[in-house]
Coordinates of C-alpha atoms and ligand atoms in Angstrom, one line a residue:
Chain Z
M1 CA 44.3 -23.0 10.2
P2 CA 41.4 -21.1 11.8
G3 CA 38.1 -21.1 9.7
K4 CA 34.7 -19.2 9.6
D5 CA 31.3 -20.2 9.1
I6 CA 29.2 -17.7 7.6
I7 CA 25.4 -18.0 6.6
C8 CA 24.7 -15.6 3.3
I9 CA 21.7 -13.9 4.1
L10 CA 21.4 -12.5 0.6
C11 CA 18.9 -14.9 -0.8
P12 CA 16.9 -17.8 0.7
R13 CA 19.1 -20.5 -0.5
G14 CA 21.1 -19.5 2.8
C15 CA 24.4 -20.9 1.3
R16 CA 26.8 -21.8 4.3
I17 CA 30.2 -20.2 3.3
K18 CA 33.2 -21.7 4.8
I19 CA 36.5 -19.6 5.1
D20 CA 39.7 -20.4 6.1
Y21 CA 42.4 -17.9 6.9
N22 CA 45.8 -17.1 7.9
V23 CA 45.9 -15.4 11.2
D24 CA 49.5 -13.9 10.7
N25 CA 48.5 -11.9 7.7
S26 CA 44.7 -12.3 7.7
S27 CA 44.7 -13.7 4.2
V28 CA 41.9 -15.8 3.0
S29 CA 43.4 -19.4 2.2
N30 CA 40.0 -21.0 0.8
I31 CA 36.8 -20.2 0.8
T32 CA 33.9 -22.6 -0.3
G33 CA 30.3 -23.0 -0.2
Y34 CA 28.7 -20.0 -1.8
G35 CA 26.5 -20.0 -4.4
C36 CA 27.2 -16.9 -6.2
Q37 CA 29.4 -13.9 -6.5
K38 CA 27.3 -11.7 -4.4
G39 CA 27.6 -14.4 -1.6
L40 CA 31.5 -14.6 -1.9
D41 CA 31.5 -10.7 -1.5
Y42 CA 29.2 -10.7 1.6
G43 CA 31.4 -13.8 3.1
L44 CA 34.7 -11.6 2.8
E45 CA 32.9 -8.6 4.2
E46 CA 31.3 -10.3 7.1
L47 CA 35.1 -12.0 7.6
H48 CA 36.8 -8.9 7.8
N49 CA 34.6 -6.0 8.7
P50 CA 31.2 -7.2 9.9
S51 CA 28.8 -4.4 10.9
R52 CA 25.4 -4.0 11.1
I53 CA 23.1 -0.6 11.2
I54 CA 21.5 -0.1 14.5
T55 CA 17.8 0.8 14.8
T56 CA 16.4 1.9 17.9
T57 CA 14.5 4.9 19.7
V58 CA 15.3 8.0 21.7
R59 CA 13.2 10.1 24.2
V60 CA 11.1 13.1 22.5
K61 CA 10.5 16.0 24.6
N62 CA 7.4 17.8 24.1
G63 CA 6.6 15.7 21.1
E64 CA 2.8 14.1 19.9
L65 CA 4.7 10.8 20.7
P66 CA 7.0 9.9 23.6
L67 CA 9.8 8.2 21.1
L68 CA 11.5 8.7 17.8
P69 CA 12.7 5.9 15.8
V70 CA 16.2 6.4 14.9
K71 CA 19.1 4.5 12.8
T72 CA 22.7 5.0 12.2
E73 CA 23.1 5.9 8.8
R74 CA 25.6 3.2 8.0
G75 CA 26.7 -0.5 9.5
I76 CA 28.6 -0.1 12.9
P77 CA 31.4 -2.6 13.6
K78 CA 29.3 -5.5 15.2
D79 CA 31.6 -5.2 18.5
L80 CA 30.5 -1.8 19.0
I81 CA 26.8 -2.4 18.7
F82 CA 26.4 -2.8 22.8
P83 CA 28.6 0.7 23.7
V84 CA 26.8 2.4 20.9
M85 CA 23.3 1.5 22.1
K86 CA 24.4 2.8 25.5
E87 CA 25.5 6.2 24.0
I88 CA 22.2 6.5 22.1
S89 CA 20.1 5.8 25.6
N90 CA 21.4 9.2 27.0
I91 CA 20.0 11.1 24.1
E92 CA 16.9 13.2 24.3
V93 CA 15.5 15.6 21.4
E94 CA 13.1 18.3 21.7
A95 CA 10.1 18.2 19.3
P96 CA 9.5 19.0 16.3
V97 CA 11.9 16.6 14.7
R98 CA 12.1 16.1 10.7
I99 CA 12.6 12.5 9.1
G100 CA 16.1 12.5 8.0
Q101 CA 17.2 15.2 10.7
I102 CA 20.8 14.2 12.3
I103 CA 20.3 13.6 15.7
K104 CA 23.7 13.0 16.8
R105 CA 27.2 13.3 14.9
N106 CA 30.0 11.1 14.9
L107 CA 28.5 8.1 17.3
L108 CA 31.5 7.1 19.4
N109 CA 33.8 8.4 17.0
T110 CA 33.0 5.8 14.2
G111 CA 32.2 8.9 12.1
I112 CA 28.5 7.5 11.8
D113 CA 25.6 9.8 12.6
L114 CA 22.3 9.0 14.1
I115 CA 19.2 9.8 11.8
A116 CA 15.7 10.4 12.5
G117 CA 13.3 8.3 11.0
R118 CA 10.0 10.0 11.1
D119 CA 8.4 13.5 11.6
I120 CA 7.4 14.1 15.2
L121 CA 5.3 17.3 15.6
K122 CA 5.2 19.4 18.7
Y123 CA 2.6 18.4 21.2
N124 CA -0.1 21.0 20.8
G125 CA -2.1 20.4 24.0
D126 CA -5.4 19.2 22.9
E127 CA -4.8 15.4 22.5
F128 CA -1.8 13.2 23.8
P129 CA -2.5 10.1 22.3
D130 CA 0.0 7.7 23.4
K131 CA 0.6 9.0 26.9
K132 CA -2.0 9.2 29.2
K133 CA -2.1 11.7 32.0
K134 CA -1.4 10.4 35.3
G135 CA -4.5 11.0 37.5
A136 CA -6.7 11.6 35.1
E137 CA -10.5 10.7 35.9
A138 CA -12.1 8.2 33.9
P139 CA -14.9 9.8 31.8
V140 CA -18.4 9.2 33.1
I141 CA -20.8 7.9 30.6
E142 CA -24.7 8.3 31.4
Chain M
M1 CA -25.1 10.5 4.2
I2 CA -21.4 11.4 2.7
D3 CA -20.8 10.8 -0.7
Y4 CA -17.2 9.4 -1.9
D5 CA -16.1 7.6 -5.5
L6 CA -13.9 5.6 -3.4
V7 CA -13.6 4.4 0.2
V8 CA -10.4 2.7 1.4
V9 CA -10.7 0.9 4.8
G10 CA -7.4 1.2 6.7
G11 CA -4.4 3.6 6.2
G12 CA -1.9 1.4 6.4
P13 CA 0.8 0.4 3.6
A14 CA -2.0 -1.2 1.6
G15 CA -4.5 1.4 2.0
L16 CA -2.0 4.1 1.4
A17 CA -0.7 2.5 -2.1
A18 CA -4.2 2.0 -3.2
A19 CA -5.7 5.4 -2.6
L20 CA -2.6 7.0 -4.0
E21 CA -2.7 4.7 -7.2
A22 CA -6.6 5.4 -7.7
K23 CA -5.8 9.2 -7.2
K24 CA -2.8 8.7 -9.9
N25 CA -5.3 7.0 -12.2
G26 CA -7.7 9.9 -12.3
I27 CA -10.1 9.3 -9.3
E28 CA -11.1 12.8 -7.4
R29 CA -13.1 12.1 -4.4
I30 CA -11.4 9.6 -2.3
L31 CA -11.5 9.0 1.5
I32 CA -9.3 6.8 3.7
L33 CA -10.6 5.5 6.8
E34 CA -8.2 4.4 9.9
R35 CA -8.9 3.6 13.1
D36 CA -5.5 4.2 14.9
K37 CA -4.6 8.0 15.3
Y38 CA -1.8 7.9 12.8
L39 CA -1.2 6.6 9.1
G40 CA 1.1 4.2 8.6
G41 CA -0.4 1.2 10.1
I42 CA 2.1 -1.5 11.6
L43 CA 4.8 0.0 9.6
Q44 CA 5.3 2.9 12.4
Q45 CA 6.3 0.2 15.1
C46 CA 8.6 -1.6 12.9
I47 CA 11.4 0.3 13.3
H48 CA 14.0 -1.6 11.9
N49 CA 15.4 -1.8 8.5
G50 CA 15.3 -4.3 5.4
F51 CA 11.9 -2.6 3.7
G52 CA 11.8 -1.2 0.5
L53 CA 14.5 -3.1 -1.3
L54 CA 12.2 -4.2 -4.1
Y55 CA 10.1 -1.3 -4.3
F56 CA 12.1 1.6 -3.6
K57 CA 15.3 -0.3 -4.3
E58 CA 16.8 1.3 -1.0
E59 CA 16.7 -0.2 2.5
L60 CA 14.4 1.9 4.7
T61 CA 13.2 1.5 8.2
G62 CA 9.5 0.8 8.4
P63 CA 8.4 4.5 9.4
E64 CA 10.7 5.9 6.6
Y65 CA 8.6 3.4 4.3
A66 CA 5.4 4.7 5.9
D67 CA 6.5 8.4 5.5
R68 CA 7.3 8.1 1.6
F69 CA 3.5 7.2 1.2
I70 CA 2.3 10.0 3.8
K71 CA 4.1 12.5 2.5
K72 CA 2.8 12.0 -1.3
L73 CA -0.4 11.6 0.3
S74 CA -0.4 15.3 1.7
G75 CA 0.3 16.6 -1.6
T76 CA -3.2 15.5 -2.8
N77 CA -6.9 16.1 -2.4
I78 CA -7.3 12.5 -0.6
D79 CA -9.5 13.0 2.5
V80 CA -8.2 11.2 5.7
K81 CA -10.2 10.6 8.8
T82 CA -7.9 9.0 11.1
G83 CA -9.4 7.8 14.6
T84 CA -12.4 6.3 13.0
M85 CA -13.5 2.5 13.3
V86 CA -15.6 0.9 10.1
V87 CA -18.3 -1.1 12.1
R88 CA -20.2 -2.2 9.0
I89 CA -19.9 -2.2 5.2
N90 CA -22.8 -3.6 2.8
R91 CA -22.8 -5.0 -0.6
K92 CA -24.3 -1.7 -1.6
K93 CA -21.2 0.0 -0.6
E94 CA -22.9 1.8 2.2
I95 CA -20.5 1.9 5.1
T96 CA -21.0 2.9 8.8
A97 CA -17.9 4.2 10.7
L98 CA -17.5 6.2 13.9
N99 CA -15.0 8.5 15.8
S100 CA -15.2 10.5 18.7
K101 CA -15.7 14.1 16.8
E102 CA -18.1 13.4 14.1
G103 CA -20.2 10.3 16.2
L104 CA -21.8 7.8 13.6
L105 CA -21.2 8.2 9.9
F106 CA -23.1 7.0 7.2
I107 CA -21.1 7.1 4.0
K108 CA -21.8 6.0 0.5
A109 CA -19.0 4.9 -2.0
G110 CA -18.9 4.1 -5.6
A111 CA -16.0 1.5 -4.9
V112 CA -14.6 0.1 -1.9
I113 CA -11.0 -1.3 -1.1
L114 CA -10.6 -3.3 2.0
A115 CA -7.3 -2.9 3.7
M116 CA -7.7 -3.7 6.9
G117 CA -4.4 -5.6 7.4
C118 CA -4.0 -8.7 9.9
R119 CA -3.7 -9.4 13.5
E120 CA -1.7 -11.9 15.4
R121 CA -2.6 -15.0 16.7
T122 CA -2.3 -15.3 20.4
R123 CA -1.8 -18.0 23.5
E124 CA -5.3 -18.9 23.1
A125 CA -5.2 -19.8 19.5
V126 CA -2.2 -22.1 20.1
R127 CA -3.6 -23.3 23.1
I128 CA -0.7 -23.5 25.4
P129 CA -1.9 -24.4 29.2
G130 CA -1.0 -23.3 32.5
D131 CA -1.3 -20.3 34.6
R132 CA -2.4 -16.8 33.3
P133 CA 0.0 -14.2 35.0
A134 CA 0.9 -10.7 33.7
G135 CA 3.7 -11.0 31.1
I136 CA 2.4 -12.9 28.4
F137 CA 2.3 -10.8 25.1
T138 CA 1.9 -11.3 21.4
A139 CA 5.2 -10.1 19.9
G140 CA 3.6 -7.3 18.2
T141 CA 1.9 -5.9 21.4
A142 CA 5.7 -6.2 22.8
Q143 CA 7.0 -4.4 20.0
R144 CA 4.1 -1.4 20.3
Y145 CA 5.1 -1.0 23.8
L146 CA 8.6 -1.1 23.3
N147 CA 9.0 1.2 20.3
L148 CA 5.7 3.6 20.3
E149 CA 5.1 3.9 23.9
G150 CA 8.0 3.6 25.5
Y151 CA 7.6 0.8 28.1
M152 CA 9.6 -2.6 28.3
P153 CA 8.0 -5.5 28.5
G154 CA 10.1 -7.8 30.5
K155 CA 13.9 -8.5 31.4
E156 CA 14.0 -12.4 30.7
V157 CA 12.4 -13.4 27.7
V158 CA 11.3 -16.8 26.2
I159 CA 9.7 -16.5 22.7
L160 CA 7.5 -19.1 21.2
G161 CA 7.4 -19.2 17.2
S162 CA 10.3 -18.4 14.9
G163 CA 7.8 -15.8 12.6
D164 CA 9.9 -12.7 11.6
I165 CA 8.3 -10.5 14.2
G166 CA 9.4 -12.9 17.0
L167 CA 13.2 -12.8 15.5
I168 CA 12.8 -9.0 15.2
M169 CA 11.7 -9.1 18.8
A170 CA 14.5 -11.0 20.1
R171 CA 17.0 -8.7 18.8
R172 CA 15.2 -5.6 20.1
M173 CA 14.7 -6.9 23.4
T174 CA 18.4 -7.9 23.4
L175 CA 19.6 -4.4 22.3
E176 CA 17.4 -2.8 25.2
G177 CA 19.1 -5.1 27.8
A178 CA 17.0 -8.0 28.0
D179 CA 18.1 -11.6 28.2
V180 CA 16.3 -13.3 25.7
K181 CA 16.7 -17.5 26.5
A182 CA 15.4 -19.0 23.6
V183 CA 13.1 -18.8 20.5
L184 CA 10.9 -21.8 20.2
E185 CA 9.7 -23.4 17.0
I186 CA 7.5 -26.3 16.9
M187 CA 8.2 -27.2 13.2
P188 CA 11.4 -28.5 11.9
F189 CA 12.0 -25.1 10.1
S190 CA 12.1 -21.5 11.3
S191 CA 9.3 -19.8 9.7
G192 CA 11.1 -16.5 9.4
L193 CA 13.2 -15.3 6.5
M194 CA 17.0 -16.3 6.8
R195 CA 18.3 -13.0 7.2
N196 CA 16.4 -12.5 10.3
K197 CA 17.4 -15.7 11.8
V198 CA 20.9 -14.6 10.8
Q199 CA 20.9 -11.1 12.2
C200 CA 18.4 -11.2 15.1
L201 CA 19.4 -14.5 16.7
D202 CA 22.5 -15.8 15.6
D203 CA 24.5 -12.0 15.9
F204 CA 23.3 -12.3 19.5
G205 CA 23.9 -16.1 20.4
I206 CA 20.4 -16.7 21.2
P207 CA 19.5 -20.2 20.5
L208 CA 16.5 -21.4 18.3
L209 CA 15.1 -24.6 19.4
L210 CA 13.3 -26.2 16.5
K211 CA 10.8 -28.9 17.2
H212 CA 10.0 -27.6 20.7
T213 CA 7.0 -25.7 22.5
I214 CA 6.2 -24.4 25.7
S215 CA 3.9 -26.8 27.3
R216 CA 3.2 -25.2 30.4
I217 CA 3.4 -21.6 31.8
N218 CA 4.1 -21.0 35.3
G219 CA 3.7 -17.9 37.7
K220 CA 1.2 -16.2 40.3
D221 CA 1.2 -12.6 39.5
R222 CA 3.9 -12.6 37.0
V223 CA 5.3 -15.1 34.9
E224 CA 8.2 -17.2 36.6
S225 CA 9.0 -19.9 34.1
V226 CA 7.8 -21.8 31.4
I227 CA 8.3 -25.7 31.0
I228 CA 9.4 -26.5 27.3
S229 CA 9.1 -30.1 25.5
K230 CA 10.2 -31.5 22.5
A231 CA 7.6 -31.8 19.9
D232 CA 7.0 -34.8 17.3
E233 CA 6.2 -34.3 13.6
N234 CA 2.5 -34.2 14.8
M235 CA 3.3 -31.2 16.7
S236 CA 2.3 -33.3 20.1
V237 CA 4.3 -32.7 23.4
I238 CA 6.6 -35.6 23.8
T239 CA 6.4 -36.4 27.6
G240 CA 9.8 -37.0 29.4
T241 CA 11.5 -34.5 27.4
E242 CA 10.4 -31.4 29.8
K243 CA 12.8 -28.6 30.5
E244 CA 12.1 -25.6 32.7
I245 CA 13.4 -22.3 31.7
P246 CA 12.8 -19.4 34.3
C247 CA 11.9 -16.4 32.9
D248 CA 9.6 -13.3 33.7
T249 CA 8.1 -12.7 29.9
V250 CA 6.6 -14.7 27.1
L251 CA 6.4 -13.7 23.8
F252 CA 4.0 -15.1 21.2
S253 CA 5.1 -15.0 17.1
V254 CA 2.6 -17.8 16.0
G255 CA 1.4 -16.5 13.0
L256 CA -0.7 -13.8 11.6
I257 CA -4.3 -13.9 10.8
P258 CA -6.0 -11.3 7.9
E259 CA -8.7 -9.2 9.8
N260 CA -11.8 -10.2 8.1
E261 CA -14.7 -9.5 10.3
L262 CA -15.9 -6.9 8.2
S263 CA -16.1 -9.1 4.9
R264 CA -17.4 -11.7 6.5
E265 CA -20.3 -9.7 8.1
M266 CA -21.0 -8.6 4.3
G267 CA -21.1 -12.3 3.5
L268 CA -17.9 -12.6 1.3
S269 CA -16.5 -15.9 1.1
L270 CA -13.0 -16.6 2.3
D271 CA -10.3 -18.6 1.6
K272 CA -9.6 -21.3 4.2
A273 CA -5.9 -21.4 3.2
T274 CA -5.3 -17.3 2.9
G275 CA -8.0 -16.3 5.8
G276 CA -8.8 -13.5 3.3
P277 CA -11.6 -12.9 0.7
V278 CA -11.7 -14.9 -2.7
V279 CA -10.4 -12.4 -5.3
N280 CA -9.8 -12.2 -9.0
E281 CA -6.7 -11.0 -10.5
L282 CA -7.5 -7.2 -9.7
R283 CA -8.0 -8.2 -6.3
E284 CA -12.1 -7.8 -6.6
T285 CA -14.0 -9.5 -4.3
E286 CA -17.0 -11.3 -5.3
V287 CA -18.7 -8.3 -5.1
R288 CA -18.2 -6.1 -8.1
G289 CA -16.6 -2.5 -7.1
I290 CA -15.3 -4.0 -3.4
F291 CA -11.8 -4.7 -3.9
A292 CA -9.2 -6.0 -1.0
C293 CA -5.3 -5.9 -0.9
G294 CA -2.5 -6.3 1.4
N295 CA -2.5 -8.5 4.6
V296 CA -6.3 -8.8 4.7
L297 CA -6.0 -11.0 1.6
H298 CA -3.2 -12.9 2.6
V299 CA -0.2 -12.3 5.3
H300 CA 2.9 -10.9 2.6
D301 CA 6.3 -11.3 4.3
L302 CA 7.5 -8.1 2.5
V303 CA 6.0 -5.0 2.7
D304 CA 7.1 -4.4 -1.0
Y305 CA 4.5 -6.9 -2.3
V306 CA 1.8 -5.0 -0.4
S307 CA 2.5 -1.9 -1.7
E308 CA 2.4 -3.6 -5.6
E309 CA -0.5 -5.5 -4.7
S310 CA -2.6 -2.4 -3.6
E311 CA -1.5 -0.5 -6.4
I312 CA -3.2 -3.4 -8.7
A313 CA -6.4 -2.9 -6.3
G314 CA -6.1 0.9 -6.5
R315 CA -6.1 0.8 -10.6
A316 CA -8.7 -1.7 -10.4
A317 CA -11.0 0.5 -8.5
A318 CA -10.4 3.5 -10.5
A319 CA -11.2 1.4 -13.5
Y320 CA -14.3 0.2 -12.4
I321 CA -15.5 3.7 -10.9
R322 CA -14.8 5.0 -14.7
D323 CA -16.7 1.6 -16.2
G324 CA -13.4 0.7 -17.9
L325 CA -13.3 -3.0 -16.9
E326 CA -13.9 -5.7 -19.8
R327 CA -15.0 -9.2 -18.0
R328 CA -14.5 -12.4 -19.5
E329 CA -17.7 -14.3 -20.2
R330 CA -16.5 -17.3 -18.1
E331 CA -14.2 -16.8 -15.0
I332 CA -11.1 -19.0 -15.0
I333 CA -10.3 -20.9 -11.8
V334 CA -7.0 -21.3 -10.7
E335 CA -6.3 -24.5 -9.1
R336 CA -3.7 -25.9 -7.1
A337 CA -1.9 -29.1 -6.4
E338 CA -1.8 -30.4 -3.0
N339 CA 2.1 -29.0 -2.1
I340 CA 0.8 -25.4 -2.7
N341 CA -0.6 -23.9 0.3
Y342 CA -2.5 -21.1 -1.6
I343 CA -2.5 -18.9 -4.9
I344 CA -3.7 -15.5 -5.0
P345 CA -5.5 -14.6 -7.2
Q346 CA -8.2 -17.4 -7.0
K347 CA -9.5 -16.7 -10.3
I348 CA -9.1 -14.7 -13.5
S349 CA -12.1 -12.5 -14.3
F350 CA -11.2 -10.2 -16.9
I351 CA -9.6 -9.4 -20.6
D352 CA -6.8 -7.0 -20.5
R353 CA -5.4 -6.7 -23.8
E354 CA -2.5 -4.4 -22.6
R355 CA -1.4 -6.3 -19.9
E356 CA 1.5 -8.7 -20.5
M357 CA 1.6 -10.4 -17.6
I358 CA -0.7 -11.8 -14.6
K359 CA 1.2 -12.1 -11.5
F360 CA 0.5 -14.9 -8.9
F361 CA 1.4 -14.9 -5.3
M362 CA 1.8 -18.2 -3.7
R363 CA 3.0 -20.3 -0.8
V364 CA 4.1 -23.8 -0.5
K365 CA 3.2 -25.9 2.5
R366 CA 6.8 -27.3 3.0
P367 CA 10.1 -26.4 2.1
E368 CA 10.8 -27.8 -1.7
E369 CA 14.3 -28.1 -3.4
D370 CA 15.3 -28.2 -7.3
V371 CA 11.7 -28.0 -8.3
R372 CA 9.6 -27.0 -11.2
I373 CA 6.6 -24.9 -10.8
S374 CA 4.1 -25.5 -13.5
I375 CA 0.8 -24.3 -14.8
A376 CA -1.4 -26.3 -17.2
D377 CA -4.8 -25.7 -18.7
G378 CA -8.0 -27.8 -18.2
E379 CA -6.9 -30.5 -20.4
N380 CA -3.7 -30.9 -18.4
K381 CA -1.8 -28.9 -21.2
K382 CA 1.4 -27.6 -19.8
L383 CA 1.3 -23.9 -20.7
A384 CA 4.3 -22.3 -18.7
S385 CA 6.9 -23.8 -16.1
Y386 CA 9.6 -22.1 -13.9
K387 CA 12.3 -23.6 -12.4
R388 CA 13.4 -22.6 -8.7
D389 CA 16.3 -23.9 -6.6
L390 CA 14.3 -23.4 -3.0
L391 CA 11.0 -22.8 -2.0
T392 CA 9.9 -22.3 1.6
P393 CA 6.7 -21.6 3.1
G394 CA 8.2 -18.4 4.6
E395 CA 9.2 -16.5 1.4
M396 CA 5.9 -16.1 -1.2
L397 CA 6.8 -17.0 -4.5
V398 CA 6.1 -14.6 -7.2
I399 CA 5.2 -16.0 -10.9
N400 CA 4.7 -14.2 -13.7
F401 CA 2.3 -15.6 -16.3
P402 CA 2.1 -14.6 -19.6
E403 CA -1.7 -13.2 -20.6
K404 CA -1.0 -14.6 -23.9
L405 CA -1.1 -18.3 -23.1
I406 CA -5.0 -17.7 -21.9
K407 CA -7.0 -18.9 -24.5
D408 CA -10.8 -17.7 -24.9
N409 CA -12.2 -20.9 -24.0
T410 CA -9.9 -21.6 -21.1
E411 CA -11.8 -22.8 -17.9
K412 CA -9.2 -23.5 -15.5
I413 CA -5.6 -23.6 -15.0
K414 CA -3.8 -25.7 -12.5
M415 CA -0.4 -25.3 -10.8
F416 CA 1.8 -27.9 -9.5
I417 CA 5.3 -28.2 -8.1
E418 CA 7.4 -31.4 -9.0
K419 CA 11.0 -32.5 -8.5
E420 CA 13.1 -31.2 -11.5
R421 CA 14.3 -34.0 -13.2
R422 CA 17.9 -34.2 -14.0
Ligands
LIG1 S1 25.7 -17.1 -2.0 FE1 24.8 -16.6 -3.4 S2 23.0 -18.5 -3.8 FE2 24.0 -18.5 -1.9 S3 22.6 -17.7 -0.4 FE3 24.1 -16.0 -1.1 S4 23.1 -14.8 -2.4 FE4 21.9 -16.7 -2.4

């Protein structure tokens, strides 16, 4: 019978949960090793529907910063993590951006949106702190 | 000289929470000095989630966590100077700072809160021999390049140290297309949080090699490979176990040190175990009216605890300014047993009939299972005792000690950890 070992991440104990299941009807036949109810629920969720929230960045045009941190509003199925990263890598947004703003709807038809993680103002011209101008002369200090 | 009731040095999570709490407690003229261009400190480059579960009861990314405090701040009259570096603080609470717009600044403060945070230990701190080519970064520097500035630090990566930033960067670099070959940890256990080990390494099949270290870095202009070796329990390399791993990048995640140059210059004594100033339960240093909170005091694993601790300091600074603190005649010294690495606070200095609990933050030296943490008085009489299933050095332990157990004549309390008798 196939089994799956899952380390529970919900508390420092890190219980090793062992799940045996039937492939045919994907029913769980035996589950052991969890230390509490929360861990049991977590183990079953990890077996049936492992998903992760993706946090990454997208490029910003005319922003005071070159990158905007973003996150998926919910967990993305684990096997879609890299395809979704690829999709996100094509995105560029125009400043200003507000925290919580939807940057892209329905990533790869998952029904899950990509959300901005901070405010980024429009670059106002007097200072561009995190992107040095190419070829700018070094200041002369006398 | 500019005059403020309260000056907060550092605009990261600690400084923001402390300033807001002092404001909430009625202090009007508050100034935050931040050397970076933005508020939020290290949170701005920690784009992963997992912040705020305790403090906000929801899961936020680093920038989102920072934003909550920054938004609150913008609704107040708290002054902020970014791009401003504090170069000296003296015991009279006179601060010398500088920035490119105003030049040199002299500021007189009624109270000061030190919230300078911490910085990373480097290759030099752990003395890894070999060449000195490009491609060697601390994990946090690589994180800044990748998440804030938009540069990819490298393609084939070996990470030394299983601290949380190293684990987070293993995942981050993998998501951005790098091949993370391994994470090495010289100790027999991972120093990061369990959830980071599972979600950053196991999820991507990145091996964690315990009791391993880098014994040499090779490369002329750029890193070409590292030699890894097994290490014994004294953390010495075992000869004959060398293996070469080709790579172009090495990240160091080998611990954080509170950044206390300003405190040291002021003559504050530092606790060897924490690397931060010695404080009482209100996070006041040896100098009355100078407080410290957050990672400058001791390195926290959760920002939620930083916020909580900084609010203690913020409230205390407000009370100090209003002259509302009642000091004990004699301070109570907090002692610890050998297997406890450190305890914050190191002493109890105040009488406060309103508070019910004193909160202790502490760390053990080694993992301990099925234990009791006990607190005894000077005569070894047990005052309180707490059962814990598992303690690890990577997870800070929080103990709530009832105020009413402290007697007027208590001179010291001792904390120790014993195996639970079954
Ligand atoms: S199963 Fe329960 S006790 Fe075990 S790690 Fe998970 S939350 Fe902790």
